[in-house]
Amino acid sequence: MPGDPASVILNKLAQQSQVTPATEKSIRALFGVPDEGLWQQYLHYLAQLAHGDLGVSIAYFPQPVSEMIGSGLPWTLGLVSLTTVLAFLLGTGIGIVSGARPGSRFDSVTAPLATFLGSMPYFWVATMLLLLLSVTVPVFPSQNGYDLGLDPGFTPAFIGSVIEHGFLPAVTIIVSSVGGWLLGMRNMMITTVAEDYVTLAEAKGLSRRRVLLAYAARNAMLPQIAGLAISIGTVVGGSLLAEAVFAYPGVGYLFYQAVVNLDYPLMQALFLTISLSVLLANFIADSVYVLLDPRTREDA
C-alpha cells in the first residue's frame, strides 16, 4: 500500500490550512522515520510496544490508539464471548442429539439446516436482519451500542438500551456460527457411537442417556474444544463485519474506520490484539482439554 501515516495526516492538514516545514517535520517524527532500515523500525516498534505505546491514531488524531482500543474492546468482548458460548452450547447440544440417531427425522431436518446456516456469511446475515428488523419492520435500532441520549452506567435504562442495540449483532454471529458447531458435533457423534467402548457400555446395561453423555459425547466433544480456540479468530473476524454493518462501537467498527481512513497505527494495533486473543484462547483450550481428557494427564 503506497504512502505512510505521516503523509496521510499531512494531506488532511493541507486541506484545512497551510502546513509549515516545522509542522511536517514534527508529524513525521511522531509517526517514525520511513527512511530508516526495516530492522531499525521494527526495534523501535518493539521498544514502544514494551512501554504500552501503540502509537497515535490518524483518523482520530491526536488520540492514542491504546485509548481507542480500550474503549472498543469491552463492547466486542461482551458481544463475542456471549454469542460464541451460546452458539457453541446450542450447536453442540443439537449435534449430540442429531448424531446419536443418524438418519432419524430430527437428523434429516437439522443436518441440512446446519449446512445452510453455515454457508451464510456474516455480512449477508447482518444486512438481511438490518433490512427486515430495522428498516422494513423497525423493531430494533439500526446502529450504535446504546441510545446516545442516555448516560453510560449500570442503570436499568442503559442496560436495557445496550441489550436492545446488541440483539441484532448477537443474532448475526449466532446464526452464522451455530451451523458449524452442529455439523462438527454431529459427525463426531456418528463416529463415536460406533466405537467398541460405547457398545460395551450399552452391554453393561447403562442407560442410553448416560452412554451418550458420559461416554460418547464427552469424547466426541474434544475436537470441539480445540475448534473453539481456533475459531476465535474467525469469530472475531466475523464480528468485525457485523459491527461495521450495525455501526456497533466495538473493535470491528474501529477496524472498519481504520481501513476507510488509512489509519495504519490503529490497524496494526488491532491486528496485534486479535492475534493475542487467539493465542490466549488456545492456551485456555489446552487447559480445558487436560480436564476433559484424562489421557493427557497420564505420565509417558
JSON list of C-alpha atoms in Angstrom, two decimals, residues 18-188:
[
{"chain": "A", "resi": 18, "resn": "GLN", "atom": "CA", "xyz": [-1.05, 25.57, 5.05]},
{"chain": "A", "resi": 19, "resn": "VAL", "atom": "CA", "xyz": [1.44, 23.09, 6.53]},
{"chain": "A", "resi": 20, "resn": "THR", "atom": "CA", "xyz": [4.73, 24.63, 7.60]},
{"chain": "A", "resi": 21, "resn": "PRO", "atom": "CA", "xyz": [8.03, 22.73, 7.31]},
{"chain": "A", "resi": 22, "resn": "ALA", "atom": "CA", "xyz": [8.26, 22.62, 11.12]},
{"chain": "A", "resi": 23, "resn": "THR", "atom": "CA", "xyz": [4.82, 21.02, 11.37]},
{"chain": "A", "resi": 24, "resn": "GLU", "atom": "CA", "xyz": [5.71, 18.46, 8.72]},
{"chain": "A", "resi": 25, "resn": "LYS", "atom": "CA", "xyz": [8.95, 17.60, 10.50]},
{"chain": "A", "resi": 26, "resn": "SER", "atom": "CA", "xyz": [7.19, 17.16, 13.85]},
{"chain": "A", "resi": 27, "resn": "ILE", "atom": "CA", "xyz": [4.47, 14.90, 12.41]},
{"chain": "A", "resi": 28, "resn": "ARG", "atom": "CA", "xyz": [7.00, 12.74, 10.55]},
{"chain": "A", "resi": 29, "resn": "ALA", "atom": "CA", "xyz": [9.00, 12.37, 13.75]},
{"chain": "A", "resi": 30, "resn": "LEU", "atom": "CA", "xyz": [5.81, 11.42, 15.61]},
{"chain": "A", "resi": 31, "resn": "PHE", "atom": "CA", "xyz": [4.96, 8.58, 13.20]},
{"chain": "A", "resi": 32, "resn": "GLY", "atom": "CA", "xyz": [8.51, 7.32, 12.72]},
{"chain": "A", "resi": 33, "resn": "VAL", "atom": "CA", "xyz": [11.09, 7.81, 10.02]},
{"chain": "A", "resi": 34, "resn": "PRO", "atom": "CA", "xyz": [10.26, 5.81, 6.85]},
{"chain": "A", "resi": 35, "resn": "ASP", "atom": "CA", "xyz": [13.82, 6.20, 5.57]},
{"chain": "A", "resi": 36, "resn": "GLU", "atom": "CA", "xyz": [15.19, 4.08, 8.42]},
{"chain": "A", "resi": 37, "resn": "GLY", "atom": "CA", "xyz": [16.05, 0.45, 7.82]},
{"chain": "A", "resi": 38, "resn": "LEU", "atom": "CA", "xyz": [13.41, -2.19, 8.45]},
{"chain": "A", "resi": 39, "resn": "TRP", "atom": "CA", "xyz": [15.28, -3.62, 11.44]},
{"chain": "A", "resi": 40, "resn": "GLN", "atom": "CA", "xyz": [15.60, -0.15, 12.97]},
{"chain": "A", "resi": 41, "resn": "GLN", "atom": "CA", "xyz": [11.90, 0.50, 12.51]},
{"chain": "A", "resi": 42, "resn": "TYR", "atom": "CA", "xyz": [10.99, -2.90, 13.94]},
{"chain": "A", "resi": 43, "resn": "LEU", "atom": "CA", "xyz": [13.20, -2.49, 17.00]},
{"chain": "A", "resi": 44, "resn": "HIS", "atom": "CA", "xyz": [11.75, 0.97, 17.55]},
{"chain": "A", "resi": 45, "resn": "TYR", "atom": "CA", "xyz": [8.24, -0.51, 17.34]},
{"chain": "A", "resi": 46, "resn": "LEU", "atom": "CA", "xyz": [9.11, -3.23, 19.88]},
{"chain": "A", "resi": 47, "resn": "ALA", "atom": "CA", "xyz": [10.54, -0.64, 22.24]},
{"chain": "A", "resi": 48, "resn": "GLN", "atom": "CA", "xyz": [7.31, 1.38, 22.06]},
{"chain": "A", "resi": 49, "resn": "LEU", "atom": "CA", "xyz": [5.26, -1.80, 22.47]},
{"chain": "A", "resi": 50, "resn": "ALA", "atom": "CA", "xyz": [7.17, -2.73, 25.62]},
{"chain": "A", "resi": 51, "resn": "HIS", "atom": "CA", "xyz": [6.06, 0.58, 27.15]},
{"chain": "A", "resi": 52, "resn": "GLY", "atom": "CA", "xyz": [2.43, 0.09, 26.08]},
{"chain": "A", "resi": 53, "resn": "ASP", "atom": "CA", "xyz": [2.70, 2.74, 23.39]},
{"chain": "A", "resi": 54, "resn": "LEU", "atom": "CA", "xyz": [0.67, 1.63, 20.34]},
{"chain": "A", "resi": 55, "resn": "GLY", "atom": "CA", "xyz": [1.00, 4.95, 18.57]},
{"chain": "A", "resi": 56, "resn": "VAL", "atom": "CA", "xyz": [-1.36, 7.79, 17.74]},
{"chain": "A", "resi": 57, "resn": "SER", "atom": "CA", "xyz": [-4.47, 7.35, 15.62]},
{"chain": "A", "resi": 58, "resn": "ILE", "atom": "CA", "xyz": [-4.63, 9.04, 12.23]},
{"chain": "A", "resi": 59, "resn": "ALA", "atom": "CA", "xyz": [-8.42, 9.07, 11.87]},
{"chain": "A", "resi": 60, "resn": "TYR", "atom": "CA", "xyz": [-8.89, 10.39, 15.42]},
{"chain": "A", "resi": 61, "resn": "PHE", "atom": "CA", "xyz": [-5.64, 12.37, 15.68]},
{"chain": "A", "resi": 62, "resn": "PRO", "atom": "CA", "xyz": [-4.19, 13.01, 18.25]},
{"chain": "A", "resi": 63, "resn": "GLN", "atom": "CA", "xyz": [-6.00, 10.36, 20.33]},
{"chain": "A", "resi": 64, "resn": "PRO", "atom": "CA", "xyz": [-3.73, 7.44, 21.39]},
{"chain": "A", "resi": 65, "resn": "VAL", "atom": "CA", "xyz": [-4.55, 4.07, 19.82]},
{"chain": "A", "resi": 66, "resn": "SER", "atom": "CA", "xyz": [-4.46, 2.31, 23.20]},
{"chain": "A", "resi": 67, "resn": "GLU", "atom": "CA", "xyz": [-7.30, 4.52, 24.49]},
{"chain": "A", "resi": 68, "resn": "MET", "atom": "CA", "xyz": [-9.42, 3.79, 21.42]},
{"chain": "A", "resi": 69, "resn": "ILE", "atom": "CA", "xyz": [-8.94, 0.03, 21.69]},
{"chain": "A", "resi": 70, "resn": "GLY", "atom": "CA", "xyz": [-9.59, 0.23, 25.43]},
{"chain": "A", "resi": 71, "resn": "SER", "atom": "CA", "xyz": [-12.94, 1.88, 24.77]},
{"chain": "A", "resi": 72, "resn": "GLY", "atom": "CA", "xyz": [-14.00, -0.53, 22.00]},
{"chain": "A", "resi": 73, "resn": "LEU", "atom": "CA", "xyz": [-12.65, -3.81, 23.34]},
{"chain": "A", "resi": 74, "resn": "PRO", "atom": "CA", "xyz": [-15.22, -4.27, 26.17]},
{"chain": "A", "resi": 75, "resn": "TRP", "atom": "CA", "xyz": [-18.06, -3.98, 23.65]},
{"chain": "A", "resi": 76, "resn": "THR", "atom": "CA", "xyz": [-16.57, -6.65, 21.38]},
{"chain": "A", "resi": 77, "resn": "LEU", "atom": "CA", "xyz": [-15.59, -8.95, 24.24]},
{"chain": "A", "resi": 78, "resn": "GLY", "atom": "CA", "xyz": [-19.09, -8.79, 25.69]},
{"chain": "A", "resi": 79, "resn": "LEU", "atom": "CA", "xyz": [-20.71, -9.42, 22.32]},
{"chain": "A", "resi": 80, "resn": "VAL", "atom": "CA", "xyz": [-18.33, -12.11, 21.03]},
{"chain": "A", "resi": 81, "resn": "SER", "atom": "CA", "xyz": [-17.90, -14.02, 24.28]},
{"chain": "A", "resi": 82, "resn": "LEU", "atom": "CA", "xyz": [-21.64, -14.28, 24.93]},
{"chain": "A", "resi": 83, "resn": "THR", "atom": "CA", "xyz": [-22.59, -15.18, 21.35]},
{"chain": "A", "resi": 84, "resn": "THR", "atom": "CA", "xyz": [-19.73, -17.66, 20.95]},
{"chain": "A", "resi": 85, "resn": "VAL", "atom": "CA", "xyz": [-20.66, -19.53, 24.12]},
{"chain": "A", "resi": 86, "resn": "LEU", "atom": "CA", "xyz": [-24.35, -19.57, 23.15]},
{"chain": "A", "resi": 87, "resn": "ALA", "atom": "CA", "xyz": [-23.61, -20.77, 19.60]},
{"chain": "A", "resi": 88, "resn": "PHE", "atom": "CA", "xyz": [-21.19, -23.41, 20.91]},
{"chain": "A", "resi": 89, "resn": "LEU", "atom": "CA", "xyz": [-23.62, -24.76, 23.51]},
{"chain": "A", "resi": 90, "resn": "LEU", "atom": "CA", "xyz": [-26.60, -24.66, 21.13]},
{"chain": "A", "resi": 91, "resn": "GLY", "atom": "CA", "xyz": [-24.76, -26.26, 18.23]},
{"chain": "A", "resi": 92, "resn": "THR", "atom": "CA", "xyz": [-23.05, -28.88, 20.38]},
{"chain": "A", "resi": 93, "resn": "GLY", "atom": "CA", "xyz": [-26.26, -29.83, 22.19]},
{"chain": "A", "resi": 94, "resn": "ILE", "atom": "CA", "xyz": [-28.26, -30.23, 19.00]},
{"chain": "A", "resi": 95, "resn": "GLY", "atom": "CA", "xyz": [-25.32, -32.05, 17.38]},
{"chain": "A", "resi": 96, "resn": "ILE", "atom": "CA", "xyz": [-25.30, -34.62, 20.20]},
{"chain": "A", "resi": 97, "resn": "VAL", "atom": "CA", "xyz": [-28.99, -35.38, 19.70]},
{"chain": "A", "resi": 98, "resn": "SER", "atom": "CA", "xyz": [-28.68, -35.38, 15.92]},
{"chain": "A", "resi": 99, "resn": "GLY", "atom": "CA", "xyz": [-25.56, -37.58, 15.81]},
{"chain": "A", "resi": 100, "resn": "ALA", "atom": "CA", "xyz": [-26.92, -40.06, 18.33]},
{"chain": "A", "resi": 101, "resn": "ARG", "atom": "CA", "xyz": [-29.57, -41.18, 15.84]},
{"chain": "A", "resi": 102, "resn": "PRO", "atom": "CA", "xyz": [-28.24, -40.52, 12.33]},
{"chain": "A", "resi": 103, "resn": "GLY", "atom": "CA", "xyz": [-30.90, -40.74, 9.66]},
{"chain": "A", "resi": 104, "resn": "SER", "atom": "CA", "xyz": [-33.76, -40.03, 12.04]},
{"chain": "A", "resi": 105, "resn": "ARG", "atom": "CA", "xyz": [-36.40, -37.43, 11.24]},
{"chain": "A", "resi": 106, "resn": "PHE", "atom": "CA", "xyz": [-34.74, -34.94, 13.60]},
{"chain": "A", "resi": 107, "resn": "ASP", "atom": "CA", "xyz": [-31.35, -35.51, 11.97]},
{"chain": "A", "resi": 108, "resn": "SER", "atom": "CA", "xyz": [-32.83, -35.20, 8.49]},
{"chain": "A", "resi": 109, "resn": "VAL", "atom": "CA", "xyz": [-34.02, -31.70, 9.36]},
{"chain": "A", "resi": 110, "resn": "THR", "atom": "CA", "xyz": [-31.11, -30.37, 11.43]},
{"chain": "A", "resi": 111, "resn": "ALA", "atom": "CA", "xyz": [-28.23, -31.53, 9.20]},
{"chain": "A", "resi": 112, "resn": "PRO", "atom": "CA", "xyz": [-29.37, -29.69, 6.02]},
{"chain": "A", "resi": 113, "resn": "LEU", "atom": "CA", "xyz": [-30.40, -26.69, 8.11]},
{"chain": "A", "resi": 114, "resn": "ALA", "atom": "CA", "xyz": [-26.95, -26.55, 9.71]},
{"chain": "A", "resi": 115, "resn": "THR", "atom": "CA", "xyz": [-25.32, -26.73, 6.28]},
{"chain": "A", "resi": 116, "resn": "PHE", "atom": "CA", "xyz": [-27.50, -23.86, 5.09]},
{"chain": "A", "resi": 117, "resn": "LEU", "atom": "CA", "xyz": [-26.75, -21.72, 8.14]},
{"chain": "A", "resi": 118, "resn": "GLY", "atom": "CA", "xyz": [-23.03, -22.46, 7.97]},
{"chain": "A", "resi": 119, "resn": "SER", "atom": "CA", "xyz": [-22.86, -21.28, 4.36]},
{"chain": "A", "resi": 120, "resn": "MET", "atom": "CA", "xyz": [-24.28, -17.83, 5.11]},
{"chain": "A", "resi": 121, "resn": "PRO", "atom": "CA", "xyz": [-21.58, -15.15, 5.56]},
{"chain": "A", "resi": 122, "resn": "TYR", "atom": "CA", "xyz": [-21.72, -12.76, 8.49]},
{"chain": "A", "resi": 123, "resn": "PHE", "atom": "CA", "xyz": [-22.21, -9.61, 6.47]},
{"chain": "A", "resi": 124, "resn": "TRP", "atom": "CA", "xyz": [-25.13, -11.09, 4.49]},
{"chain": "A", "resi": 125, "resn": "VAL", "atom": "CA", "xyz": [-26.94, -12.19, 7.66]},
{"chain": "A", "resi": 126, "resn": "ALA", "atom": "CA", "xyz": [-26.30, -8.79, 9.24]},
{"chain": "A", "resi": 127, "resn": "THR", "atom": "CA", "xyz": [-27.60, -6.96, 6.16]},
{"chain": "A", "resi": 128, "resn": "MET", "atom": "CA", "xyz": [-30.76, -9.10, 5.98]},
{"chain": "A", "resi": 129, "resn": "LEU", "atom": "CA", "xyz": [-31.51, -8.63, 9.69]},
{"chain": "A", "resi": 130, "resn": "LEU", "atom": "CA", "xyz": [-30.92, -4.90, 9.37]},
{"chain": "A", "resi": 131, "resn": "LEU", "atom": "CA", "xyz": [-33.25, -4.72, 6.38]},
{"chain": "A", "resi": 132, "resn": "LEU", "atom": "CA", "xyz": [-36.01, -6.83, 7.93]},
{"chain": "A", "resi": 133, "resn": "LEU", "atom": "CA", "xyz": [-36.00, -5.82, 11.59]},
{"chain": "A", "resi": 134, "resn": "SER", "atom": "CA", "xyz": [-34.68, -2.26, 11.48]},
{"chain": "A", "resi": 135, "resn": "VAL", "atom": "CA", "xyz": [-35.87, -0.85, 8.15]},
{"chain": "A", "resi": 136, "resn": "THR", "atom": "CA", "xyz": [-38.92, -2.81, 6.96]},
{"chain": "A", "resi": 137, "resn": "VAL", "atom": "CA", "xyz": [-40.22, -3.55, 10.46]},
{"chain": "A", "resi": 138, "resn": "PRO", "atom": "CA", "xyz": [-38.46, -1.10, 12.83]},
{"chain": "A", "resi": 139, "resn": "VAL", "atom": "CA", "xyz": [-38.32, -3.33, 15.88]},
{"chain": "A", "resi": 140, "resn": "PHE", "atom": "CA", "xyz": [-34.64, -2.93, 16.79]},
{"chain": "A", "resi": 141, "resn": "PRO", "atom": "CA", "xyz": [-32.21, 0.00, 16.43]},
{"chain": "A", "resi": 142, "resn": "SER", "atom": "CA", "xyz": [-30.05, 0.01, 13.30]},
{"chain": "A", "resi": 143, "resn": "GLN", "atom": "CA", "xyz": [-26.82, 1.39, 14.78]},
{"chain": "A", "resi": 144, "resn": "ASN", "atom": "CA", "xyz": [-24.79, 2.34, 17.87]},
{"chain": "A", "resi": 145, "resn": "GLY", "atom": "CA", "xyz": [-24.38, 0.34, 21.05]},
{"chain": "A", "resi": 146, "resn": "TYR", "atom": "CA", "xyz": [-26.92, 2.26, 23.13]},
{"chain": "A", "resi": 147, "resn": "ASP", "atom": "CA", "xyz": [-29.24, 5.24, 23.00]},
{"chain": "A", "resi": 148, "resn": "LEU", "atom": "CA", "xyz": [-26.98, 8.28, 22.70]},
{"chain": "A", "resi": 149, "resn": "GLY", "atom": "CA", "xyz": [-29.37, 10.25, 24.88]},
{"chain": "A", "resi": 150, "resn": "LEU", "atom": "CA", "xyz": [-28.50, 8.10, 27.90]},
{"chain": "A", "resi": 151, "resn": "ASP", "atom": "CA", "xyz": [-25.53, 8.47, 30.20]},
{"chain": "A", "resi": 152, "resn": "PRO", "atom": "CA", "xyz": [-23.42, 5.26, 30.37]},
{"chain": "A", "resi": 153, "resn": "GLY", "atom": "CA", "xyz": [-23.74, 3.49, 33.70]},
{"chain": "A", "resi": 154, "resn": "PHE", "atom": "CA", "xyz": [-25.17, 0.47, 35.46]},
{"chain": "A", "resi": 155, "resn": "THR", "atom": "CA", "xyz": [-28.74, 1.70, 35.33]},
{"chain": "A", "resi": 156, "resn": "PRO", "atom": "CA", "xyz": [-31.77, -0.30, 34.13]},
{"chain": "A", "resi": 157, "resn": "ALA", "atom": "CA", "xyz": [-32.38, 2.14, 31.28]},
{"chain": "A", "resi": 158, "resn": "PHE", "atom": "CA", "xyz": [-28.81, 1.97, 30.00]},
{"chain": "A", "resi": 159, "resn": "ILE", "atom": "CA", "xyz": [-28.54, -1.84, 30.35]},
{"chain": "A", "resi": 160, "resn": "GLY", "atom": "CA", "xyz": [-31.85, -2.27, 28.55]},
{"chain": "A", "resi": 161, "resn": "SER", "atom": "CA", "xyz": [-30.67, 0.00, 25.76]},
{"chain": "A", "resi": 162, "resn": "VAL", "atom": "CA", "xyz": [-27.42, -1.97, 25.40]},
{"chain": "A", "resi": 163, "resn": "ILE", "atom": "CA", "xyz": [-29.35, -5.25, 25.14]},
{"chain": "A", "resi": 164, "resn": "GLU", "atom": "CA", "xyz": [-31.73, -3.76, 22.59]},
{"chain": "A", "resi": 165, "resn": "HIS", "atom": "CA", "xyz": [-28.92, -2.39, 20.39]},
{"chain": "A", "resi": 166, "resn": "GLY", "atom": "CA", "xyz": [-26.81, -5.55, 20.70]},
{"chain": "A", "resi": 167, "resn": "PHE", "atom": "CA", "xyz": [-29.59, -8.00, 19.84]},
{"chain": "A", "resi": 168, "resn": "LEU", "atom": "CA", "xyz": [-29.22, -7.96, 16.06]},
{"chain": "A", "resi": 169, "resn": "PRO", "atom": "CA", "xyz": [-25.38, -8.16, 16.07]},
{"chain": "A", "resi": 170, "resn": "ALA", "atom": "CA", "xyz": [-25.63, -11.07, 18.54]},
{"chain": "A", "resi": 171, "resn": "VAL", "atom": "CA", "xyz": [-28.20, -12.92, 16.41]},
{"chain": "A", "resi": 172, "resn": "THR", "atom": "CA", "xyz": [-25.97, -12.38, 13.39]},
{"chain": "A", "resi": 173, "resn": "ILE", "atom": "CA", "xyz": [-22.98, -14.10, 15.00]},
{"chain": "A", "resi": 174, "resn": "ILE", "atom": "CA", "xyz": [-25.06, -16.94, 16.47]},
{"chain": "A", "resi": 175, "resn": "VAL", "atom": "CA", "xyz": [-26.90, -17.72, 13.23]},
{"chain": "A", "resi": 176, "resn": "SER", "atom": "CA", "xyz": [-23.68, -17.62, 11.19]},
{"chain": "A", "resi": 177, "resn": "SER", "atom": "CA", "xyz": [-21.66, -19.87, 13.51]},
{"chain": "A", "resi": 178, "resn": "VAL", "atom": "CA", "xyz": [-24.11, -22.34, 15.08]},
{"chain": "A", "resi": 179, "resn": "GLY", "atom": "CA", "xyz": [-24.28, -24.46, 11.92]},
{"chain": "A", "resi": 180, "resn": "GLY", "atom": "CA", "xyz": [-20.58, -25.27, 12.02]},
{"chain": "A", "resi": 181, "resn": "TRP", "atom": "CA", "xyz": [-20.72, -26.37, 15.66]},
{"chain": "A", "resi": 182, "resn": "LEU", "atom": "CA", "xyz": [-23.78, -28.52, 14.96]},
{"chain": "A", "resi": 183, "resn": "LEU", "atom": "CA", "xyz": [-22.25, -30.31, 11.98]},
{"chain": "A", "resi": 184, "resn": "GLY", "atom": "CA", "xyz": [-18.93, -30.84, 13.73]},
{"chain": "A", "resi": 185, "resn": "MET", "atom": "CA", "xyz": [-20.51, -32.40, 16.81]},
{"chain": "A", "resi": 186, "resn": "ARG", "atom": "CA", "xyz": [-22.95, -34.48, 14.75]},
{"chain": "A", "resi": 187, "resn": "ASN", "atom": "CA", "xyz": [-20.19, -36.01, 12.64]},
{"chain": "A", "resi": 188, "resn": "MET", "atom": "CA", "xyz": [-18.05, -36.78, 15.68]}
]
